[in-house]
C-alpha cells in the first residue's frame, strides 16, 4: 500500500486537533507544498498514478462540489472524511473577512490532503464581479455588460487578473466566471448585465480574455452556461427555461463564444439547466442531456476539459427526478463535477450504487476523475503552499486594485442622450439627485464641485438613478415627476440599458450597466465632465433608434 494511504488516518487526526483550536490555532503559513505530488511531472501520467491509488468512494467524491458549513474548516471535517469531495463552493454566509477566508482555505486543504487519497480541493466562488460577487472584501468591478461596453478586451483581462490576485491570496483557486452567454433577450431575468453583450464575437473575445487572465493568475476559470442562457425569459433557479430556437439560430448566436472557449482550451465549462428541444429531443435539460454534453460539447466541439453542472439545487434540474437520480443522470450525460447537490449523501450514494450496478461503467467514472486530477495537477494544486492570512488582508482590496476597478467603470459609461448639450454640468451647477444610487452619485458630484439641491425646483438639472425601470411603475413615475419640474432630466441607468425605450423625452441618459460604487462614481465623473464618456452599446435597444455600437462623447 502506498505511503500516502498509510499516513492518511494519522494526518486527519492531527489536523482535526489543530483546526479544533479555531482560527487562533492555525499554524503559520509555510512555503512548503502541503500535498504529496505523484512521481510523474506529466499531468496525464500523474493523474493516472493518483487514480490507481483511489477507492470507488474516493473517486465518486472527486465529482462532488458541495456548499460549506459555517466559517471554519473544522465544521466540515466530518464531511471531508466521509465523502472526500473534489471541492467546495464559498458563499457569503461562509465569509467574514480576508484573514478568516484565508485561514479557512488553509484548513480545508489540510483536511483534504490528510484524508483518503490526499487530493487537494478546488475551492471555488461565484466572483463574476458586479451583481454576482460573493466576497465581503476586495475590489468590486462593474458587471460584464459594462466591461463589454468598454470595447477593450484589456478591461476584461484587468478584471480577471485583479480578481485572480485577490482570490489566490485567499486560497481560492477557482472562479465560476466568465459568463459566455449572449444576452439577446431584453427580458432575461437571470443573465442581463452578467453578459458582455448581444454580439457573439464580442462575448467570445471578452470571455476568453478573462479566462486567459484567470489562468495566468493561478485561478481556474469556468465558462458558463453551455449551451447558452442568454435567450431565456425564465430563471432556471426557479423553473426550467425552454429555448425553442432552431439549431441554425443557436449556432449563429449562442454557440460562438463556447467555440472560442474550447479553442482556447479553457479549464472548465458549466452546463445550463435549459431545455432546447431542437438540439435534443430527450425532454431533459442540457445538464442531464447526453446529446448536448457528450454529443455536442465533447464529440462535435472536441472539448476534453472538465464539465461542471450548474447548481443541482436549482429547480431547473429538479423537475422530473429525485436528487440522487439527477446526480446519476448528470454523470451519464457527460458531466464531471456535480455542483451543490442538495442532498450530498443521496448524490454520493446514488452514483456509487450506479457504478457498482454497472449503470455507470468504471471507465466512465475514471474519465471524469482523470479530468479533474489532470486539472488539479496542471493548475499547481499539488505544489500549492498554505496562504498567509496577514498578507491576504493587505492584498485584497488594495488601492491599486480599487483603481483598476475605477478605470474599467470610467471607460464603460455610455452616453445615449444629450439633448441641447445638457451634459456635462459645469462646476457649481445646482443638481438634484434622486432614485437608485442617489446618495453615492450625489456625494461624488459634490466632491467634484457641484452643488446639491434639496428638490427639483430651481435646480439646473435633475439626475434620476434607475435600475430595471422598464418593468417598474414606481421608477417610471419618479422620472415623470422629475420631468414635470421643468428642469433638464438626466437618467443614470444602472441595470440593463433597455430602460430608455420606455422613458421618452429625456434630456440626458447614461448607461453604467452596473450599480457598484465605482460605476456610480464613474457616472458622476461623466456628468461633471471629469471623464469623457467613451462606452459603446453592447446590445440593441428595442423600440428605439439605438443599436449595438452607439454612444456619444463630449
XYZ file of C-alpha atoms in Angstrom:
554
model
C 0.000 0.000 0.000
C 1.450 3.440 -0.900
C 2.801 5.562 1.952
C 0.203 8.256 1.146
C -2.616 5.924 2.224
C -0.862 4.578 5.278
C -0.334 8.079 6.665
C -3.812 9.422 5.931
C -5.612 8.471 9.178
C -2.812 9.907 11.324
C -2.832 13.091 9.252
C -6.563 13.514 9.704
C -6.295 13.105 13.488
C -3.537 15.707 13.745
C -5.399 18.127 11.506
C -8.662 17.713 13.357
C -6.906 18.517 16.620
C -5.248 21.549 15.020
C -8.335 23.029 13.394
C -10.421 22.385 16.503
C -8.361 25.119 18.159
C -10.170 27.644 15.925
C -8.586 30.470 13.957
C -6.078 31.181 16.718
C -4.772 27.614 16.491
C -3.889 27.860 12.808
C -0.251 27.052 12.095
C 1.790 29.781 10.442
C 1.848 29.852 6.651
C 4.559 27.703 5.098
C 6.331 27.822 1.762
C 6.228 24.030 1.535
C 3.535 22.352 -0.598
C 1.017 20.567 1.581
C 0.145 17.740 -0.838
C 2.269 14.805 -1.953
C 2.819 15.061 -5.702
C 2.725 11.979 -7.901
C 6.105 10.814 -9.141
C 5.430 11.826 -12.732
C 5.626 15.522 -13.583
C 3.349 14.988 -16.588
C -0.285 15.773 -15.637
C -1.608 12.884 -17.736
C 0.681 10.279 -16.191
C 0.446 11.864 -12.768
C -3.350 11.735 -12.840
C -3.271 8.052 -13.768
C -0.878 7.401 -10.884
C -3.185 9.149 -8.440
C -6.266 7.396 -9.810
C -4.714 3.983 -9.234
C -4.498 4.787 -5.520
C -8.180 5.696 -5.094
C -11.117 3.681 -3.864
C -14.517 3.806 -5.552
C -15.880 6.044 -2.804
C -12.960 8.453 -3.195
C -13.395 8.577 -6.969
C -17.076 9.413 -6.614
C -16.162 12.030 -4.024
C -13.992 13.873 -6.569
C -17.149 14.538 -8.587
C -18.848 16.352 -5.696
C -18.597 20.095 -5.014
C -20.854 20.814 -2.033
C -21.508 24.017 -0.143
C -19.686 24.678 3.103
C -20.984 24.615 6.646
C -20.089 27.577 8.815
C -16.984 29.748 8.664
C -14.232 27.362 9.770
C -12.587 24.314 8.291
C -13.276 22.068 11.257
C -17.040 22.467 10.768
C -16.546 20.487 7.535
C -14.047 17.920 8.803
C -16.534 15.059 9.094
C -17.881 15.746 5.601
C -14.379 15.667 4.113
C -13.512 12.446 5.925
C -16.729 10.721 4.837
C -17.140 11.895 1.238
C -13.665 13.130 0.079
C -15.216 15.855 -2.107
C -13.358 17.266 -5.082
C -14.002 20.815 -3.957
C -16.238 23.305 -2.211
C -18.044 26.467 -3.256
C -17.981 29.510 -0.965
C -20.999 31.714 -0.249
C -21.358 34.946 1.764
C -22.516 33.086 4.862
C -19.114 31.353 4.958
C -17.101 34.562 4.622
C -16.409 37.329 7.129
C -13.045 38.818 6.196
C -9.754 38.248 4.386
C -7.891 36.574 7.244
C -10.815 34.305 8.098
C -11.234 33.220 4.455
C -7.507 32.506 4.094
C -7.408 30.523 7.350
C -10.491 28.528 6.339
C -8.998 27.760 2.918
C -5.778 26.553 4.546
C -7.671 24.377 6.991
C -9.878 22.806 4.320
C -6.890 21.926 2.160
C -5.046 20.457 5.134
C -8.018 18.271 5.971
C -8.385 17.103 2.368
C -4.739 16.158 1.842
C -4.703 14.418 5.203
C -7.621 12.136 4.362
C -8.325 9.430 1.833
C -6.133 9.649 -1.245
C -4.786 13.043 -0.180
C -6.218 15.034 -3.101
C -6.279 18.835 -2.709
C -9.503 20.728 -3.205
C -10.815 23.022 -5.888
C -12.075 25.883 -3.735
C -14.424 27.985 -5.828
C -16.641 31.030 -5.626
C -19.051 32.969 -7.844
C -16.984 36.125 -8.179
C -18.125 37.297 -11.603
C -17.946 40.865 -10.231
C -20.796 43.337 -10.367
C -24.084 41.943 -9.109
C -22.684 38.408 -8.652
C -19.839 38.834 -6.184
C -19.758 36.716 -3.026
C -16.704 38.116 -1.262
C -17.339 40.654 1.513
C -13.931 42.179 0.843
C -11.883 43.206 -2.174
C -12.055 45.365 -5.267
C -15.509 45.447 -6.843
C -15.551 45.780 -10.613
C -18.663 46.553 -12.685
C -20.769 43.858 -14.320
C -19.760 42.105 -17.524
C -22.011 44.237 -19.748
C -20.144 47.316 -18.549
C -16.881 45.588 -19.449
C -18.283 44.811 -22.896
C -19.231 48.472 -23.303
C -15.571 49.461 -22.968
C -14.862 47.555 -26.216
C -11.444 46.820 -24.724
C -10.507 43.175 -24.020
C -7.801 44.517 -21.732
C -10.585 45.696 -19.428
C -11.775 42.089 -19.158
C -8.210 40.941 -18.554
C -7.751 43.607 -15.857
C -10.905 42.478 -14.063
C -9.806 38.837 -14.153
C -6.150 39.363 -13.240
C -7.078 41.602 -10.303
C -9.766 39.187 -9.137
C -7.355 36.257 -9.515
C -4.738 38.009 -7.383
C -7.298 38.515 -4.624
C -8.726 35.006 -4.822
C -5.262 33.439 -4.815
C -4.323 35.435 -1.731
C -7.404 33.970 -0.023
C -6.600 30.392 -1.021
C -9.435 30.287 -3.571
C -8.287 28.589 -6.775
C -11.430 28.537 -8.939
C -13.873 31.216 -10.076
C -17.216 30.372 -11.648
C -16.655 33.006 -14.344
C -16.712 34.231 -17.089
C -20.304 34.267 -18.334
C -20.191 33.298 -22.013
C -23.934 33.729 -22.596
C -25.040 36.108 -25.367
C -27.835 38.241 -23.926
C -30.271 38.779 -26.796
C -33.463 38.768 -24.717
C -34.107 42.163 -23.048
C -36.456 40.420 -20.607
C -33.894 37.839 -19.474
C -34.423 37.608 -15.691
C -31.158 35.899 -14.752
C -28.382 36.899 -17.179
C -28.824 40.508 -18.385
C -25.852 42.616 -17.308
C -23.953 39.448 -16.352
C -23.366 39.021 -20.105
C -20.802 41.003 -22.072
C -23.492 41.810 -24.621
C -25.560 40.689 -27.590
C -22.779 40.186 -30.126
C -21.379 36.619 -30.172
C -17.936 37.699 -31.358
C -17.598 40.325 -28.623
C -18.809 37.930 -25.939
C -16.378 35.244 -27.065
C -13.419 37.598 -27.252
C -14.046 39.044 -23.797
C -14.794 35.672 -22.203
C -11.513 34.252 -23.481
C -9.629 37.381 -22.371
C -10.987 36.889 -18.856
C -10.324 33.155 -18.872
C -6.719 33.604 -20.018
C -6.084 36.173 -17.284
C -7.633 33.951 -14.610
C -5.459 31.033 -15.667
C -2.338 33.224 -15.736
C -3.202 34.278 -12.184
C -3.443 30.692 -10.970
C -7.246 30.539 -10.836
C -9.367 28.034 -12.759
C -11.957 29.831 -14.936
C -15.368 28.358 -15.741
C -17.180 29.437 -18.913
C -20.925 29.303 -18.372
C -23.680 28.347 -19.177
C -23.498 25.838 -22.072
C -25.348 25.631 -24.460
C -26.436 29.213 -23.676
C -28.676 31.026 -21.201
C -28.868 34.420 -22.913
C -32.237 34.000 -24.634
C -34.427 32.928 -21.728
C -37.396 34.548 -20.037
C -37.420 32.121 -17.085
C -34.890 31.994 -14.253
C -33.518 28.431 -14.030
C -33.177 28.868 -10.261
C -36.966 28.768 -10.028
C -38.110 26.927 -13.174
C -36.997 25.245 -16.383
C -36.417 27.694 -19.259
C -37.370 26.393 -22.709
C -35.452 27.854 -25.664
C -37.246 26.718 -28.783
C -34.876 28.038 -31.430
C -33.502 26.237 -34.453
C -30.068 24.667 -34.389
C -29.047 27.103 -37.107
C -30.020 30.113 -34.977
C -28.316 28.587 -31.928
C -25.121 28.051 -33.893
C -25.219 31.655 -35.089
C -25.939 33.348 -31.736
C -25.232 31.198 -28.680
C -22.523 28.786 -29.775
C -19.619 31.014 -30.959
C -18.362 32.093 -27.502
C -18.204 28.464 -26.386
C -16.365 27.509 -29.567
C -13.807 30.196 -28.734
C -13.571 28.893 -25.179
C -12.994 25.337 -26.402
C -10.390 26.508 -28.899
C -8.651 28.380 -26.064
C -8.594 25.114 -24.066
C -10.433 26.669 -21.144
C -10.161 24.661 -17.932
C -13.857 24.178 -17.250
C -17.279 24.712 -18.820
C -20.536 24.826 -16.853
C -23.810 23.480 -18.180
C -27.163 25.266 -18.175
C -30.439 23.973 -16.810
C -32.251 24.872 -20.035
C -34.372 22.763 -22.360
C -33.536 23.181 -26.058
C -35.819 20.759 -27.916
C -34.305 21.476 -31.328
C -30.845 20.491 -30.062
C -32.030 17.431 -28.153
C -35.455 15.802 -28.137
C -34.932 13.810 -24.917
C -37.022 16.242 -22.856
C -34.152 16.667 -20.386
C -32.412 19.946 -19.533
C -28.941 20.326 -21.021
C -27.306 19.361 -17.704
C -28.863 15.896 -17.975
C -28.622 15.527 -21.759
C -26.068 13.125 -23.289
C -26.934 14.656 -26.660
C -25.885 18.132 -25.508
C -22.893 17.388 -23.258
C -21.392 14.256 -24.801
C -22.799 14.644 -28.301
C -22.247 18.347 -28.960
C -19.729 19.620 -26.399
C -17.491 16.560 -26.238
C -17.777 14.937 -29.652
C -18.689 17.752 -32.045
C -16.677 20.544 -30.409
C -13.890 18.264 -29.158
C -13.851 19.564 -25.583
C -11.956 17.348 -23.145
C -11.723 19.704 -20.181
C -13.786 19.462 -17.019
C -17.545 19.905 -17.337
C -19.345 21.145 -14.240
C -23.077 21.168 -13.770
C -24.764 24.349 -12.701
C -26.020 24.112 -9.126
C -28.056 20.952 -8.671
C -30.269 22.577 -6.034
C -31.865 24.776 -8.739
C -35.425 23.972 -9.763
C -34.495 23.904 -13.448
C -32.896 20.488 -12.994
C -35.218 19.038 -10.347
C -38.432 18.897 -12.367
C -38.652 15.160 -13.078
C -36.137 13.239 -10.932
C -35.129 12.861 -7.303
C -31.808 14.313 -6.185
C -29.871 11.044 -6.331
C -31.099 10.271 -9.835
C -30.239 13.807 -11.001
C -26.622 13.167 -9.974
C -26.518 9.848 -11.839
C -28.090 11.312 -14.980
C -25.642 14.224 -14.987
C -22.702 11.805 -14.942
C -24.288 9.656 -17.660
C -24.795 12.817 -19.725
C -21.070 13.587 -19.562
C -20.645 15.956 -16.609
C -17.561 15.593 -14.430
C -18.394 17.677 -11.380
C -21.713 17.830 -9.575
C -22.081 21.327 -8.155
C -24.074 21.855 -4.966
C -26.066 18.621 -4.768
C -28.891 19.429 -2.343
C -28.536 16.029 -0.659
C -24.845 15.125 -0.627
C -25.436 11.673 0.818
C -28.056 10.891 -1.805
C -25.801 12.050 -4.653
C -22.743 10.132 -3.440
C -24.791 7.017 -2.676
C -26.681 7.040 -5.964
C -23.575 7.478 -8.124
C -21.664 4.835 -6.142
C -24.549 2.392 -6.489
C -24.844 3.142 -10.224
C -21.166 2.218 -10.663
C -21.481 -0.923 -8.572
C -24.518 -1.981 -10.614
C -22.810 -1.228 -13.927
C -25.191 1.536 -14.916
C -22.220 3.922 -14.850
C -19.162 1.999 -16.002
C -15.911 2.326 -14.055
C -14.343 3.518 -17.279
C -16.861 6.359 -17.468
C -16.247 7.292 -13.839
C -12.476 7.173 -14.337
C -12.747 9.532 -17.323
C -14.220 12.230 -15.091
C -11.828 11.660 -12.208
C -8.833 11.778 -14.551
C -10.011 15.092 -16.000
C -10.366 16.538 -12.502
C -6.973 15.244 -11.351
C -5.263 16.498 -14.521
C -6.720 19.936 -13.922
C -5.562 19.959 -10.314
C -2.054 18.995 -11.379
C -1.949 21.416 -14.300
C -3.066 24.328 -12.125
C -0.496 23.563 -9.439
C -2.761 22.441 -6.607
C -0.214 19.786 -5.611
C 2.526 22.432 -5.471
C 0.492 24.995 -3.529
C 1.641 26.055 -0.089
C -0.682 27.487 2.564
C -1.559 31.137 2.034
C -0.591 33.847 4.509
C -3.721 35.340 6.150
C -1.941 38.573 7.083
C -0.674 39.048 3.543
C -4.163 38.319 2.205
C -5.575 41.172 4.281
C -3.063 43.548 2.664
C -3.582 42.310 -0.905
C -7.364 42.082 -1.034
C -8.935 45.442 -1.807
C -5.617 47.264 -2.175
C -5.543 50.804 -3.563
C -4.118 49.527 -6.850
C -6.947 47.026 -7.207
C -9.588 49.652 -6.427
C -8.033 51.982 -9.006
C -8.151 49.223 -11.638
C -11.872 48.771 -11.000
C -12.468 52.519 -11.311
C -10.636 52.661 -14.649
C -12.880 49.944 -16.090
C -16.003 51.696 -14.793
C -14.902 55.063 -16.219
C -14.364 53.504 -19.643
C -17.755 51.778 -19.620
C -20.186 54.692 -19.160
C -22.241 55.125 -22.319
C -23.953 58.437 -23.131
C -27.070 57.751 -25.223
C -28.975 61.056 -24.968
C -27.609 64.588 -24.574
C -30.293 66.945 -25.833
C -29.090 70.506 -26.202
C -25.745 69.564 -24.737
C -27.138 69.390 -21.213
C -24.052 67.422 -20.200
C -21.534 67.974 -18.828
C -22.752 70.142 -15.993
C -20.315 72.904 -15.129
C -18.646 73.342 -11.757
C -21.010 74.987 -9.295
C -24.142 73.833 -11.151
C -27.057 73.004 -8.898
C -28.276 69.416 -9.248
C -30.995 67.416 -7.523
C -30.241 63.685 -7.327
C -32.898 61.069 -6.666
C -33.669 57.414 -7.306
C -31.385 54.385 -7.308
C -27.877 55.133 -6.052
C -28.766 58.764 -5.304
C -26.655 59.040 -2.162
C -23.469 57.775 -3.832
C -23.970 59.759 -7.035
C -24.805 62.927 -5.094
C -21.773 62.609 -2.818
C -19.491 62.092 -5.811
C -20.971 65.104 -7.629
C -20.495 67.246 -4.548
C -16.867 66.136 -4.306
C -16.459 67.219 -7.928
C -17.652 70.775 -7.204
C -21.379 70.625 -7.998
C -24.000 71.922 -5.565
C -26.698 69.525 -4.351
C -30.262 70.848 -4.385
C -32.837 69.565 -1.918
C -35.546 69.448 -4.593
C -36.001 69.704 -8.336
C -37.451 73.201 -8.054
C -34.819 75.670 -9.187
C -32.150 73.059 -9.858
C -30.078 73.336 -13.024
C -30.665 69.627 -13.631
C -32.246 66.563 -12.047
C -30.360 63.256 -12.032
C -32.563 60.176 -11.612
C -30.979 56.815 -10.934
C -32.845 53.778 -12.286
C -32.307 50.055 -12.107
C -34.749 47.989 -14.115
C -37.274 50.768 -14.705
C -38.775 49.005 -17.744
C -40.990 46.909 -15.510
C -41.269 49.237 -12.552
C -44.096 51.788 -12.477
C -42.659 53.476 -9.389
C -39.343 54.212 -11.091
C -41.080 55.430 -14.239
C -43.218 57.709 -12.084
C -40.100 59.139 -10.456
C -38.756 60.104 -13.882
C -42.108 61.580 -14.934
C -42.299 63.721 -11.797
C -38.766 64.959 -12.360
C -39.674 65.966 -15.916
C -42.702 67.877 -14.599
C -40.354 70.157 -12.653
C -39.213 71.780 -15.863
C -35.528 71.166 -15.159
C -33.463 69.056 -17.579
C -33.615 65.382 -16.540
C -30.659 63.019 -16.807
C -31.217 59.324 -16.118
C -28.387 57.092 -14.905
C -29.446 53.539 -15.787
C -27.606 51.060 -13.570
C -29.135 47.812 -14.812
C -29.585 46.835 -18.428
C -29.720 49.860 -20.775
C -33.146 48.927 -22.151
C -34.941 51.367 -19.797
C -34.528 54.178 -22.304
C -37.072 52.526 -24.586
C -39.807 53.287 -22.041
C -38.614 56.664 -20.796
C -39.427 59.184 -23.543
C -38.448 62.826 -23.631
C -35.252 62.592 -21.590
C -32.618 65.288 -21.868
C -29.765 63.006 -20.891
C -29.317 59.274 -20.493
C -26.253 57.457 -19.204
C -25.900 53.675 -19.084
C -23.493 52.322 -16.474
C -24.684 48.666 -16.695
C -23.879 48.269 -13.005
C -24.768 49.687 -9.591
C -21.446 49.049 -7.851
C -19.719 52.004 -6.226
C -17.154 52.526 -8.994
C -19.931 52.683 -11.607
C -21.875 55.295 -9.649
C -18.684 57.293 -9.212
C -17.993 56.965 -12.935
C -21.471 58.300 -13.758
C -20.826 61.336 -11.558
C -17.458 61.895 -13.206
C -19.113 61.887 -16.639
C -21.922 64.218 -15.509
C -19.360 66.669 -14.122
C -17.152 66.473 -17.202
C -14.290 64.846 -15.322
C -14.495 61.854 -17.704
C -15.351 61.948 -21.398
C -17.889 59.142 -21.979
C -16.377 56.507 -24.256
C -18.573 53.441 -23.716
C -20.496 51.953 -26.620
C -23.732 49.970 -26.511
C -23.060 46.216 -26.378
C -26.731 45.470 -27.196
C -29.563 46.789 -29.360
C -32.373 48.741 -27.660
C -35.770 47.516 -28.912
C -38.298 50.205 -29.812
C -35.661 52.906 -30.285
C -33.179 54.054 -32.890
C -30.340 52.955 -30.623
C -28.276 49.968 -31.701
C -25.148 47.998 -30.897
C -22.126 50.300 -31.090
C -23.944 53.566 -30.386
C -22.628 56.072 -27.866
C -21.932 59.794 -27.644
C -18.943 61.722 -26.353
C -18.181 65.310 -25.362
